[in-house]
């Protein structure tokens, strides 16, 4: 089981050959520096797509020889994203990565049916992978950036996507807490009803590969003491590997608070596609963008 980003890095270095990452919008210092770092460590090869003059300027700023990179000049966001996805579709790259381009342009290219990246009836979802140094383990939070107000069928797929990531990290049977404002079923709070349905579906074997419980408040999902104080007896409460959030607003605000207040190391992953995808926020630090590269490479490999 991988318990930190450092362990993920070491696992990758001991494993398969380098993955080829196509960075769409490479004219961005933070995205480019994270990819340069991964290349220097022998984790990836890089294809840079974007404004060539700016890319060369940034490589010089990073003391990096441009001859070690394939650079494809493109000026428009849509063309950058389309080119990165075409390279992956044609087998010239393994992983597309979002740089300094609009998320909408990048997502359109990923969802383009001609690329065949999204299985029929599949659902793309975002997950934030979080390192908890004091507990020496990882946690997955989803969905924080793609599905705005998921209904029950969507939450099933978001959960399954998160479980897939957990399995890739070596967590054989991840514990998933379905988070709601309260831990009791309230008919006027749809999130509590969805949580109870997910829990029951898991109990009956309709959702497999994990243990699901909910509704759980955030406090008793992550704190054994809080769960005991509220009299909650659950195999998930206080030890959750996955936090399934009620909607994007809750997930987005929660994960950003962990980054900006708690300063915890994170990675972003786009799940549900047939290929690993690196889609980070423009405000993510170079370190967290590097963690996202590690996560995508782990997703491209066999389970740990």
CSV table of N, CA, C and O in Angstrom, one decimal, residues 153-215:
chain,number,residue,atom,x,y,z
A,153,UNK,N,-27.5,8.1,-9.2
A,153,UNK,CA,-26.7,7.2,-10.2
A,153,UNK,C,-25.3,7.8,-10.4
A,153,UNK,O,-24.4,7.0,-10.7
A,154,UNK,N,-25.2,9.1,-10.4
A,154,UNK,CA,-23.9,9.7,-10.6
A,154,UNK,C,-23.0,9.4,-9.4
A,154,UNK,O,-21.8,9.1,-9.6
A,155,UNK,N,-23.5,9.5,-8.2
A,155,UNK,CA,-22.7,9.2,-7.1
A,155,UNK,C,-22.2,7.8,-7.0
A,155,UNK,O,-21.1,7.5,-6.6
A,156,UNK,N,-23.0,6.8,-7.6
A,156,UNK,CA,-22.5,5.5,-7.7
A,156,UNK,C,-21.2,5.4,-8.5
A,156,UNK,O,-20.2,4.8,-8.2
A,157,UNK,N,-21.2,6.1,-9.7
A,157,UNK,CA,-20.1,6.1,-10.6
A,157,UNK,C,-18.9,6.9,-10.0
A,157,UNK,O,-17.8,6.5,-10.2
A,158,UNK,N,-19.2,8.0,-9.3
A,158,UNK,CA,-18.1,8.8,-8.7
A,158,UNK,C,-17.4,7.9,-7.6
A,158,UNK,O,-16.2,7.9,-7.5
A,159,UNK,N,-18.2,7.2,-6.9
A,159,UNK,CA,-17.7,6.3,-5.9
A,159,UNK,C,-16.8,5.2,-6.5
A,159,UNK,O,-15.7,4.9,-6.1
A,160,UNK,N,-17.4,4.6,-7.6
A,160,UNK,CA,-16.6,3.5,-8.2
A,160,UNK,C,-15.3,4.0,-8.8
A,160,UNK,O,-14.3,3.3,-8.8
A,161,UNK,N,-15.3,5.2,-9.3
A,161,UNK,CA,-14.1,5.8,-9.8
A,161,UNK,C,-13.1,6.0,-8.7
A,161,UNK,O,-11.9,5.8,-8.9
A,162,UNK,N,-13.5,6.5,-7.6
A,162,UNK,CA,-12.6,6.7,-6.4
A,162,UNK,C,-12.1,5.4,-5.9
A,162,UNK,O,-10.9,5.3,-5.5
A,163,UNK,N,-12.9,4.4,-5.9
A,163,UNK,CA,-12.5,3.0,-5.5
A,163,UNK,C,-11.4,2.5,-6.4
A,163,UNK,O,-10.4,1.9,-6.0
A,164,UNK,N,-11.5,2.8,-7.7
A,164,UNK,CA,-10.5,2.4,-8.7
A,164,UNK,C,-9.2,3.0,-8.3
A,164,UNK,O,-8.1,2.3,-8.4
A,165,UNK,N,-9.2,4.3,-8.0
A,165,UNK,CA,-7.9,5.0,-7.6
A,165,UNK,C,-7.4,4.3,-6.3
A,165,UNK,O,-6.2,4.1,-6.2
A,166,UNK,N,-8.2,4.1,-5.4
A,166,UNK,CA,-7.8,3.5,-4.1
A,166,UNK,C,-7.1,2.1,-4.4
A,166,UNK,O,-6.1,1.8,-3.8
A,167,UNK,N,-7.7,1.3,-5.2
A,167,UNK,CA,-7.1,0.0,-5.6
A,167,UNK,C,-5.7,0.2,-6.2
A,167,UNK,O,-4.8,-0.6,-5.9
A,168,UNK,N,-5.6,1.2,-7.1
A,168,UNK,CA,-4.3,1.5,-7.7
A,168,UNK,C,-3.2,1.9,-6.6
A,168,UNK,O,-2.0,1.6,-6.8
A,169,UNK,N,-3.7,2.4,-5.5
A,169,UNK,CA,-2.8,2.8,-4.5
A,169,UNK,C,-2.4,1.6,-3.6
A,169,UNK,O,-1.6,1.7,-2.6
A,170,UNK,N,-3.1,0.5,-3.8
A,170,UNK,CA,-2.8,-0.7,-3.0
A,170,UNK,C,-3.8,-0.9,-1.9
A,170,UNK,O,-3.5,-1.7,-1.0
A,171,UNK,N,-4.8,-0.1,-1.8
A,171,UNK,CA,-5.8,-0.2,-0.7
A,171,UNK,C,-6.9,-1.3,-1.2
A,171,UNK,O,-7.7,-1.0,-2.1
A,172,UNK,N,-6.8,-2.5,-0.7
A,172,UNK,CA,-7.5,-3.6,-1.3
A,172,UNK,C,-9.0,-3.4,-1.1
A,172,UNK,O,-9.8,-3.7,-2.1
A,173,UNK,N,-9.5,-3.0,0.0
A,173,UNK,CA,-10.9,-2.8,0.3
A,173,UNK,C,-11.1,-1.5,1.0
A,173,UNK,O,-11.2,-1.4,2.2
A,174,UNK,N,-11.1,-0.4,0.2
A,174,UNK,CA,-11.2,1.0,0.8
A,174,UNK,C,-12.5,1.2,1.6
A,174,UNK,O,-13.5,0.7,1.2
A,175,UNK,N,-12.4,2.0,2.6
A,175,UNK,CA,-13.6,2.3,3.4
A,175,UNK,C,-14.0,3.7,2.9
A,175,UNK,O,-13.3,4.7,3.0
A,176,UNK,N,-15.3,3.8,2.5
A,176,UNK,CA,-15.8,5.0,1.9
A,176,UNK,C,-16.9,5.6,2.8
A,176,UNK,O,-17.9,4.9,3.1
A,177,UNK,N,-16.7,6.8,3.2
A,177,UNK,CA,-17.7,7.5,4.0
A,177,UNK,C,-18.5,8.5,3.1
A,177,UNK,O,-17.9,9.3,2.4
A,178,UNK,N,-19.8,8.3,3.1
A,178,UNK,CA,-20.6,9.2,2.3
A,178,UNK,C,-21.0,10.4,3.2
A,178,UNK,O,-21.8,10.2,4.1
A,179,UNK,N,-20.4,11.5,2.9
A,179,UNK,CA,-20.5,12.7,3.8
A,179,UNK,C,-21.8,13.5,3.6
A,179,UNK,O,-22.2,13.7,2.4
A,180,UNK,N,-22.4,13.9,4.7
A,180,UNK,CA,-23.6,14.7,4.7
A,180,UNK,C,-23.5,15.7,5.8
A,180,UNK,O,-22.6,15.5,6.7
A,181,UNK,N,-24.4,16.7,5.9
A,181,UNK,CA,-24.3,17.6,7.0
A,181,UNK,C,-24.6,17.0,8.4
A,181,UNK,O,-24.1,17.4,9.4
A,182,UNK,N,-25.4,15.9,8.3
A,182,UNK,CA,-25.7,15.2,9.6
A,182,UNK,C,-25.6,13.7,9.3
A,182,UNK,O,-25.6,13.2,8.2
A,183,UNK,N,-25.5,12.9,10.4
A,183,UNK,CA,-25.3,11.4,10.3
A,183,UNK,C,-26.6,10.7,10.4
A,183,UNK,O,-26.6,9.4,10.5
A,184,UNK,N,-27.7,11.4,10.4
A,184,UNK,CA,-29.0,10.7,10.4
A,184,UNK,C,-29.8,11.0,9.1
A,184,UNK,O,-29.5,12.0,8.5
A,185,UNK,N,-30.6,10.1,8.8
A,185,UNK,CA,-31.4,10.3,7.5
A,185,UNK,C,-32.5,11.3,7.8
A,185,UNK,O,-33.3,11.2,8.7
A,186,UNK,N,-32.5,12.3,6.9
A,186,UNK,CA,-33.4,13.4,7.0
A,186,UNK,C,-34.1,13.5,5.7
A,186,UNK,O,-33.4,13.8,4.7
A,187,UNK,N,-35.4,13.3,5.6
A,187,UNK,CA,-36.1,13.3,4.3
A,187,UNK,C,-36.0,14.6,3.5
A,187,UNK,O,-36.3,14.6,2.3
A,188,UNK,N,-35.7,15.7,4.2
A,188,UNK,CA,-35.6,17.0,3.5
A,188,UNK,C,-34.1,17.3,3.1
A,188,UNK,O,-33.8,18.3,2.5
A,189,UNK,N,-33.2,16.4,3.4
A,189,UNK,CA,-31.8,16.5,3.0
A,189,UNK,C,-31.5,15.3,2.0
A,189,UNK,O,-31.3,14.2,2.5
A,190,UNK,N,-31.5,15.6,0.7
A,190,UNK,CA,-31.3,14.6,-0.2
A,190,UNK,C,-30.0,13.9,-0.1
A,190,UNK,O,-29.9,12.7,-0.3
A,191,UNK,N,-29.0,14.6,0.4
A,191,UNK,CA,-27.6,14.0,0.5
A,191,UNK,C,-27.7,12.8,1.6
A,191,UNK,O,-26.9,11.9,1.4
A,192,UNK,N,-28.5,12.9,2.6
A,192,UNK,CA,-28.6,11.9,3.6
A,192,UNK,C,-29.3,10.6,3.0
A,192,UNK,O,-29.0,9.5,3.3
A,193,UNK,N,-30.3,10.9,2.1
A,193,UNK,CA,-31.0,9.8,1.5
A,193,UNK,C,-30.1,9.1,0.5
A,193,UNK,O,-30.0,7.8,0.5
A,194,UNK,N,-29.4,9.8,-0.3
A,194,UNK,CA,-28.4,9.2,-1.2
A,194,UNK,C,-27.4,8.4,-0.5
A,194,UNK,O,-27.0,7.3,-0.9
A,195,UNK,N,-26.9,8.9,0.6
A,195,UNK,CA,-25.9,8.2,1.4
A,195,UNK,C,-26.4,6.9,1.9
A,195,UNK,O,-25.7,5.9,1.9
A,196,UNK,N,-27.6,6.9,2.4
A,196,UNK,CA,-28.2,5.6,2.9
A,196,UNK,C,-28.4,4.6,1.8
A,196,UNK,O,-28.2,3.4,2.0
A,197,UNK,N,-28.8,5.1,0.6
A,197,UNK,CA,-29.0,4.2,-0.5
A,197,UNK,C,-27.7,3.6,-1.0
A,197,UNK,O,-27.6,2.4,-1.3
A,198,UNK,N,-26.6,4.4,-1.0
A,198,UNK,CA,-25.3,3.9,-1.3
A,198,UNK,C,-24.8,2.9,-0.3
A,198,UNK,O,-24.2,1.8,-0.7
A,199,UNK,N,-25.0,3.1,0.9
A,199,UNK,CA,-24.6,2.2,2.0
A,199,UNK,C,-25.4,0.9,1.8
A,199,UNK,O,-24.8,-0.2,1.9
A,200,UNK,N,-26.7,0.9,1.6
A,200,UNK,CA,-27.5,-0.3,1.4
A,200,UNK,C,-27.1,-1.0,0.2
A,200,UNK,O,-27.0,-2.3,0.2
A,201,UNK,N,-26.8,-0.3,-0.9
A,201,UNK,CA,-26.4,-1.0,-2.2
A,201,UNK,C,-25.1,-1.7,-2.0
A,201,UNK,O,-24.9,-2.8,-2.5
A,202,UNK,N,-24.2,-1.1,-1.2
A,202,UNK,CA,-23.0,-1.8,-0.9
A,202,UNK,C,-23.2,-3.1,-0.1
A,202,UNK,O,-22.6,-4.1,-0.3
A,203,UNK,N,-24.1,-2.9,0.9
A,203,UNK,CA,-24.4,-4.1,1.8
A,203,UNK,C,-25.0,-5.2,1.0
A,203,UNK,O,-24.7,-6.4,1.3
A,204,UNK,N,-25.7,-4.9,-0.1
A,204,UNK,CA,-26.3,-6.0,-0.9
A,204,UNK,C,-25.5,-6.4,-2.0
A,204,UNK,O,-25.9,-7.2,-2.9
A,205,UNK,N,-24.2,-5.9,-2.1
A,205,UNK,CA,-23.3,-6.3,-3.2
A,205,UNK,C,-23.5,-5.6,-4.5
A,205,UNK,O,-22.9,-6.0,-5.5
A,206,UNK,N,-24.3,-4.6,-4.6
A,206,UNK,CA,-24.5,-3.9,-5.8
A,206,UNK,C,-23.4,-2.9,-6.1
A,206,UNK,O,-23.2,-2.5,-7.2
A,207,UNK,N,-22.7,-2.5,-5.0
A,207,UNK,CA,-21.4,-1.7,-5.2
A,207,UNK,C,-20.4,-2.5,-4.5
A,207,UNK,O,-20.4,-2.8,-3.3
A,208,UNK,N,-19.3,-2.9,-5.2
A,208,UNK,CA,-18.4,-3.9,-4.7
A,208,UNK,C,-17.0,-3.2,-4.7
A,208,UNK,O,-16.7,-2.2,-5.2
A,209,UNK,N,-16.1,-4.0,-4.0
A,209,UNK,CA,-14.7,-3.6,-3.9
A,209,UNK,C,-14.4,-2.6,-2.8
A,209,UNK,O,-13.3,-2.0,-2.8
A,210,UNK,N,-15.3,-2.3,-1.9
A,210,UNK,CA,-15.2,-1.3,-0.9
A,210,UNK,C,-16.2,-1.6,0.2
A,210,UNK,O,-17.1,-2.4,0.1
A,211,UNK,N,-16.0,-0.8,1.3
A,211,UNK,CA,-17.0,-0.8,2.4
A,211,UNK,C,-17.6,0.6,2.5
A,211,UNK,O,-16.8,1.6,2.6
A,212,UNK,N,-18.9,0.7,2.4
A,212,UNK,CA,-19.5,2.0,2.3
A,212,UNK,C,-20.4,2.2,3.5
A,212,UNK,O,-21.1,1.3,3.9
A,213,UNK,N,-20.3,3.4,4.1
A,213,UNK,CA,-21.3,3.8,5.2
A,213,UNK,C,-21.6,5.3,5.1
A,213,UNK,O,-20.8,6.1,4.7
A,214,UNK,N,-22.9,5.5,5.4
A,214,UNK,CA,-23.4,6.9,5.4
A,214,UNK,C,-24.9,6.9,5.6
A,214,UNK,O,-25.5,5.9,5.5
A,215,UNK,N,-25.4,8.1,5.9
A,215,UNK,CA,-24.7,9.3,6.0
A,215,UNK,C,-23.8,9.4,7.2
A,215,UNK,O,-24.1,9.0,8.3
